[in-house]
PDB file of C-alpha atoms in Angstrom:
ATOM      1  CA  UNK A   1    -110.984 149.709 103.550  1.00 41.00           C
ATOM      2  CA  UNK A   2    -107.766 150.296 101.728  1.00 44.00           C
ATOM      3  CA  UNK A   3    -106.161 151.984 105.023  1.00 47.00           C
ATOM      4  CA  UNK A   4    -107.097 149.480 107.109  1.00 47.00           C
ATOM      5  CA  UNK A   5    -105.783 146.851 105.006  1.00 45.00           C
ATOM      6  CA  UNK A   6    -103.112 148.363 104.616  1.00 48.00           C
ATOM      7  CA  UNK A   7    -102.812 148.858 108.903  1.00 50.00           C
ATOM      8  CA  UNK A   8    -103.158 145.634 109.279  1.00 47.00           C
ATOM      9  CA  UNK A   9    -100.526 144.338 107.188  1.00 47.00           C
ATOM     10  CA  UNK A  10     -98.723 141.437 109.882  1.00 46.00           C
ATOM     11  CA  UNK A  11     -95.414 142.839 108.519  1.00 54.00           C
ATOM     12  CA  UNK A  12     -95.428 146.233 109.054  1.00 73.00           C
ATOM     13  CA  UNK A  13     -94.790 147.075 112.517  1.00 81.00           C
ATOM     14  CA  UNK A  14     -95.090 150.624 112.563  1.00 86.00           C
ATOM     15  CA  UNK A  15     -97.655 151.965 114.276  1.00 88.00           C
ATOM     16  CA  UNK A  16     -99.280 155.451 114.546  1.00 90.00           C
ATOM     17  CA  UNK A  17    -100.705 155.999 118.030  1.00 92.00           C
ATOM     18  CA  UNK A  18    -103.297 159.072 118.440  1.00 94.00           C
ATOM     19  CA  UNK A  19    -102.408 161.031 121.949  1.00 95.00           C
ATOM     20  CA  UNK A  20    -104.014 163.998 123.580  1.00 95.00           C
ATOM     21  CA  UNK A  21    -102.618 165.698 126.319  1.00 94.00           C
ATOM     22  CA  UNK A  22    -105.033 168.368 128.233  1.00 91.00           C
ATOM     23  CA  UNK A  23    -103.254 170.679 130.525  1.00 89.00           C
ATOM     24  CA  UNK A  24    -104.789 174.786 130.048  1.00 84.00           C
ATOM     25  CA  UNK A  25    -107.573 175.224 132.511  1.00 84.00           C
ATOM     26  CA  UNK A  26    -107.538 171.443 133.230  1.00 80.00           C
ATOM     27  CA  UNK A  27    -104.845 171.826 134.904  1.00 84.00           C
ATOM     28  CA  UNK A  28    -105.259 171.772 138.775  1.00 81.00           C
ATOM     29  CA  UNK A  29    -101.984 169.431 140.602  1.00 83.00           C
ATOM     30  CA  UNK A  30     -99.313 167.641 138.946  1.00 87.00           C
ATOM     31  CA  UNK A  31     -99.244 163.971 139.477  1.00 86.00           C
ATOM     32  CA  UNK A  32     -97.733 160.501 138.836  1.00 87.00           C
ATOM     33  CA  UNK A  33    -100.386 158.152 136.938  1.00 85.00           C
ATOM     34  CA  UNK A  34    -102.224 155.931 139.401  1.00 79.00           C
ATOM     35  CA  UNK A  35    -102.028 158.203 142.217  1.00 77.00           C
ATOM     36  CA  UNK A  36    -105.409 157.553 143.404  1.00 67.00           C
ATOM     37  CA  UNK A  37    -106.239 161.085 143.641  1.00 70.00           C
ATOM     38  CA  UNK A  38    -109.442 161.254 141.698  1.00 63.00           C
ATOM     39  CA  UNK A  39    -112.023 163.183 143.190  1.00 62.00           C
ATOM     40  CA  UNK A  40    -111.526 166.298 141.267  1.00 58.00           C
ATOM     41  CA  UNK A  41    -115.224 168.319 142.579  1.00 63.00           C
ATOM     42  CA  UNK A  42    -114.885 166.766 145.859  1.00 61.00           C
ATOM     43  CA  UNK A  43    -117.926 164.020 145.427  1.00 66.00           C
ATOM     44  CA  UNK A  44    -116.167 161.670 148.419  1.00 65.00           C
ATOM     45  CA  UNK A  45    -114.916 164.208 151.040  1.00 62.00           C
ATOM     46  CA  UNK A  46    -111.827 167.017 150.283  1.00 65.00           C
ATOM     47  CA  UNK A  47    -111.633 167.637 146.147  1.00 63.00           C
ATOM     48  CA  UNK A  48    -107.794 166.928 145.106  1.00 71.00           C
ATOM     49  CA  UNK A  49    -107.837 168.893 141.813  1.00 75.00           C
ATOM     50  CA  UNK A  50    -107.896 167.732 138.439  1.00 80.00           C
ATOM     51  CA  UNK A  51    -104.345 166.200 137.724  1.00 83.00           C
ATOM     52  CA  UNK A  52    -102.087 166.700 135.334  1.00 88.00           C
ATOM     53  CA  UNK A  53     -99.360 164.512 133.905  1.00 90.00           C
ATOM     54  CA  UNK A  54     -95.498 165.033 132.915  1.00 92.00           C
ATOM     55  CA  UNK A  55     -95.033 164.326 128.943  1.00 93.00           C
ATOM     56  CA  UNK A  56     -92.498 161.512 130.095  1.00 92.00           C
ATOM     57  CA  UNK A  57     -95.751 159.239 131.483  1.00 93.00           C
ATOM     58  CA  UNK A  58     -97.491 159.799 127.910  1.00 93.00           C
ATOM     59  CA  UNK A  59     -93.984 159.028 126.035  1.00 92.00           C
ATOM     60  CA  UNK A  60     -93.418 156.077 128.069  1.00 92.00           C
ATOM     61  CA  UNK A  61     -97.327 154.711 127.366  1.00 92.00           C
ATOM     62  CA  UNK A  62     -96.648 155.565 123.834  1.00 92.00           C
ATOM     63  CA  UNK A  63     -93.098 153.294 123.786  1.00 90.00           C
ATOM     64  CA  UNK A  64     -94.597 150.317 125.896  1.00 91.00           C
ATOM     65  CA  UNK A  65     -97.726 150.714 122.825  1.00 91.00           C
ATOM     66  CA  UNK A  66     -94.783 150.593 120.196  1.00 90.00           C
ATOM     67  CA  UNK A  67     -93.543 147.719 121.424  1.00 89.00           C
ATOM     68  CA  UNK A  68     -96.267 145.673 121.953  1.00 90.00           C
ATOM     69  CA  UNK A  69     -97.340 146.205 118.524  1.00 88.00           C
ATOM     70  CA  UNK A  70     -93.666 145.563 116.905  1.00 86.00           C
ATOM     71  CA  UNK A  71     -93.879 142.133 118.973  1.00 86.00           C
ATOM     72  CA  UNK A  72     -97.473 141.323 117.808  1.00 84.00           C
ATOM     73  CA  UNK A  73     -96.326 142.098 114.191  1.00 80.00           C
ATOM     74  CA  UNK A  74     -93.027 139.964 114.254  1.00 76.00           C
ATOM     75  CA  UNK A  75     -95.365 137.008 115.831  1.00 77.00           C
ATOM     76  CA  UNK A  76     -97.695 137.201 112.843  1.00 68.00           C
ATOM     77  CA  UNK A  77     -95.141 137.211 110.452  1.00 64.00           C
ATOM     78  CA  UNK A  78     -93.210 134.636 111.987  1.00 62.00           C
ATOM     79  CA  UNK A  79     -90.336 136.624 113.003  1.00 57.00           C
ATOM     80  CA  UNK A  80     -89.745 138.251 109.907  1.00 53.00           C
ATOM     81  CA  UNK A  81     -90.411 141.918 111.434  1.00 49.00           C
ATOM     82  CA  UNK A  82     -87.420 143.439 112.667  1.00 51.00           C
ATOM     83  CA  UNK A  83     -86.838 141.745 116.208  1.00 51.00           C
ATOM     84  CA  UNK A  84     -85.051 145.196 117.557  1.00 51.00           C
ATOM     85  CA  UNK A  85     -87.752 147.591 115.995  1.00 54.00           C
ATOM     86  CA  UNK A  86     -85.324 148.736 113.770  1.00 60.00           C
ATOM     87  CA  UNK A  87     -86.874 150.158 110.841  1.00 66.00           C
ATOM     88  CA  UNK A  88     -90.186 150.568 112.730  1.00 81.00           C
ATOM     89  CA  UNK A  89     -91.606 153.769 113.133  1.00 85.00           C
ATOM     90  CA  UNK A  90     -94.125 155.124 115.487  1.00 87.00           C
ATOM     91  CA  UNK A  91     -95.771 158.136 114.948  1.00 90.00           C
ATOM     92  CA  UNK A  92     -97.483 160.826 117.431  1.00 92.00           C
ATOM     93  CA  UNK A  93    -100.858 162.798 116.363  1.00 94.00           C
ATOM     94  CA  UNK A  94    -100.976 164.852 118.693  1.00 95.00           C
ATOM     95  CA  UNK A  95    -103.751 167.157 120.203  1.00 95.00           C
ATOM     96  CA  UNK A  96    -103.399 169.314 122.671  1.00 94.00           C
ATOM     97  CA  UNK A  97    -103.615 172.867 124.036  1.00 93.00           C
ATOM     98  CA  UNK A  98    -100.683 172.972 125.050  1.00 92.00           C
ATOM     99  CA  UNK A  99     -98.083 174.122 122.653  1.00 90.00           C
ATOM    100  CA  UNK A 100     -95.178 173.349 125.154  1.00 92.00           C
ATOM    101  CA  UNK A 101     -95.936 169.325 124.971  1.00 93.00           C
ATOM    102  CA  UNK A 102     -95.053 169.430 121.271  1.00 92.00           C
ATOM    103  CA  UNK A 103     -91.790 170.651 122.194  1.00 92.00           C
ATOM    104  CA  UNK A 104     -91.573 168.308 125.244  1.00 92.00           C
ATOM    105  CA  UNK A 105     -92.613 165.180 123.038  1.00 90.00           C
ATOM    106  CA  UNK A 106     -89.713 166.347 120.133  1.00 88.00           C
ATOM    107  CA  UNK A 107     -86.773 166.805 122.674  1.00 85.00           C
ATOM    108  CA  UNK A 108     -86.518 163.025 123.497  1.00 75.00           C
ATOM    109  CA  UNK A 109     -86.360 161.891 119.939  1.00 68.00           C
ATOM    110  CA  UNK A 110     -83.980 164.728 119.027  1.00 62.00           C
ATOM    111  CA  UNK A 111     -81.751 163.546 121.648  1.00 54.00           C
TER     112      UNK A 111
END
């Protein structure tokens, strides 16, 4: 109860957002989200593969999440949350079994 109290605070608008990211044996095709390929064993005629997707469409989910949440927060404190997100921070726990998307995730913000 304490966490989530503490969560839900309407000033704090950081925000931890929980991602996994399955590439490995999952991996069949590369593809943009939305593609409406998704008939990985074939069930509806010709199978496409199981897709994959580039870290940037997970970062930029992870951003529009951040954002939504800082503007949610500021409402509910009535403006007083940082209307830039400055001083807002969003953090990644990450899964994965991939060790190359922890790299891929860091090089944006290390930029």
């Amino acid at each position: 109860a304490a966490v989530s109290s503490r969560l839900l605070r309407p000033r704090d608008c950081s925000i931890r957002v929980g991602l996994h990211v399955r590439r490995g044996d999952a991996c069949q095709r590369w593809a943009a989200p939305a593609d409406g390929a998704v008939d990985p064993e074939g069930d509806c005629g010709t199978a496409v593969g199981r897709p994959c997707y580039a870290t940037s469409h997970y970062l930029h989910a992870v951003r529009s999440l951040a954002r939504a949440h800082q503007a949610r927060s500021r409402s509910h404190a009535g403006g007083a949350a940082s209307a830039n997100g400055e001083g807002c921070v969003t953090t990644i726990l990450l899964a994965s079994d991939s060790p190359s998307v922890a790299l891929e995730l860091a090089a944006p913000v290390a930029g």
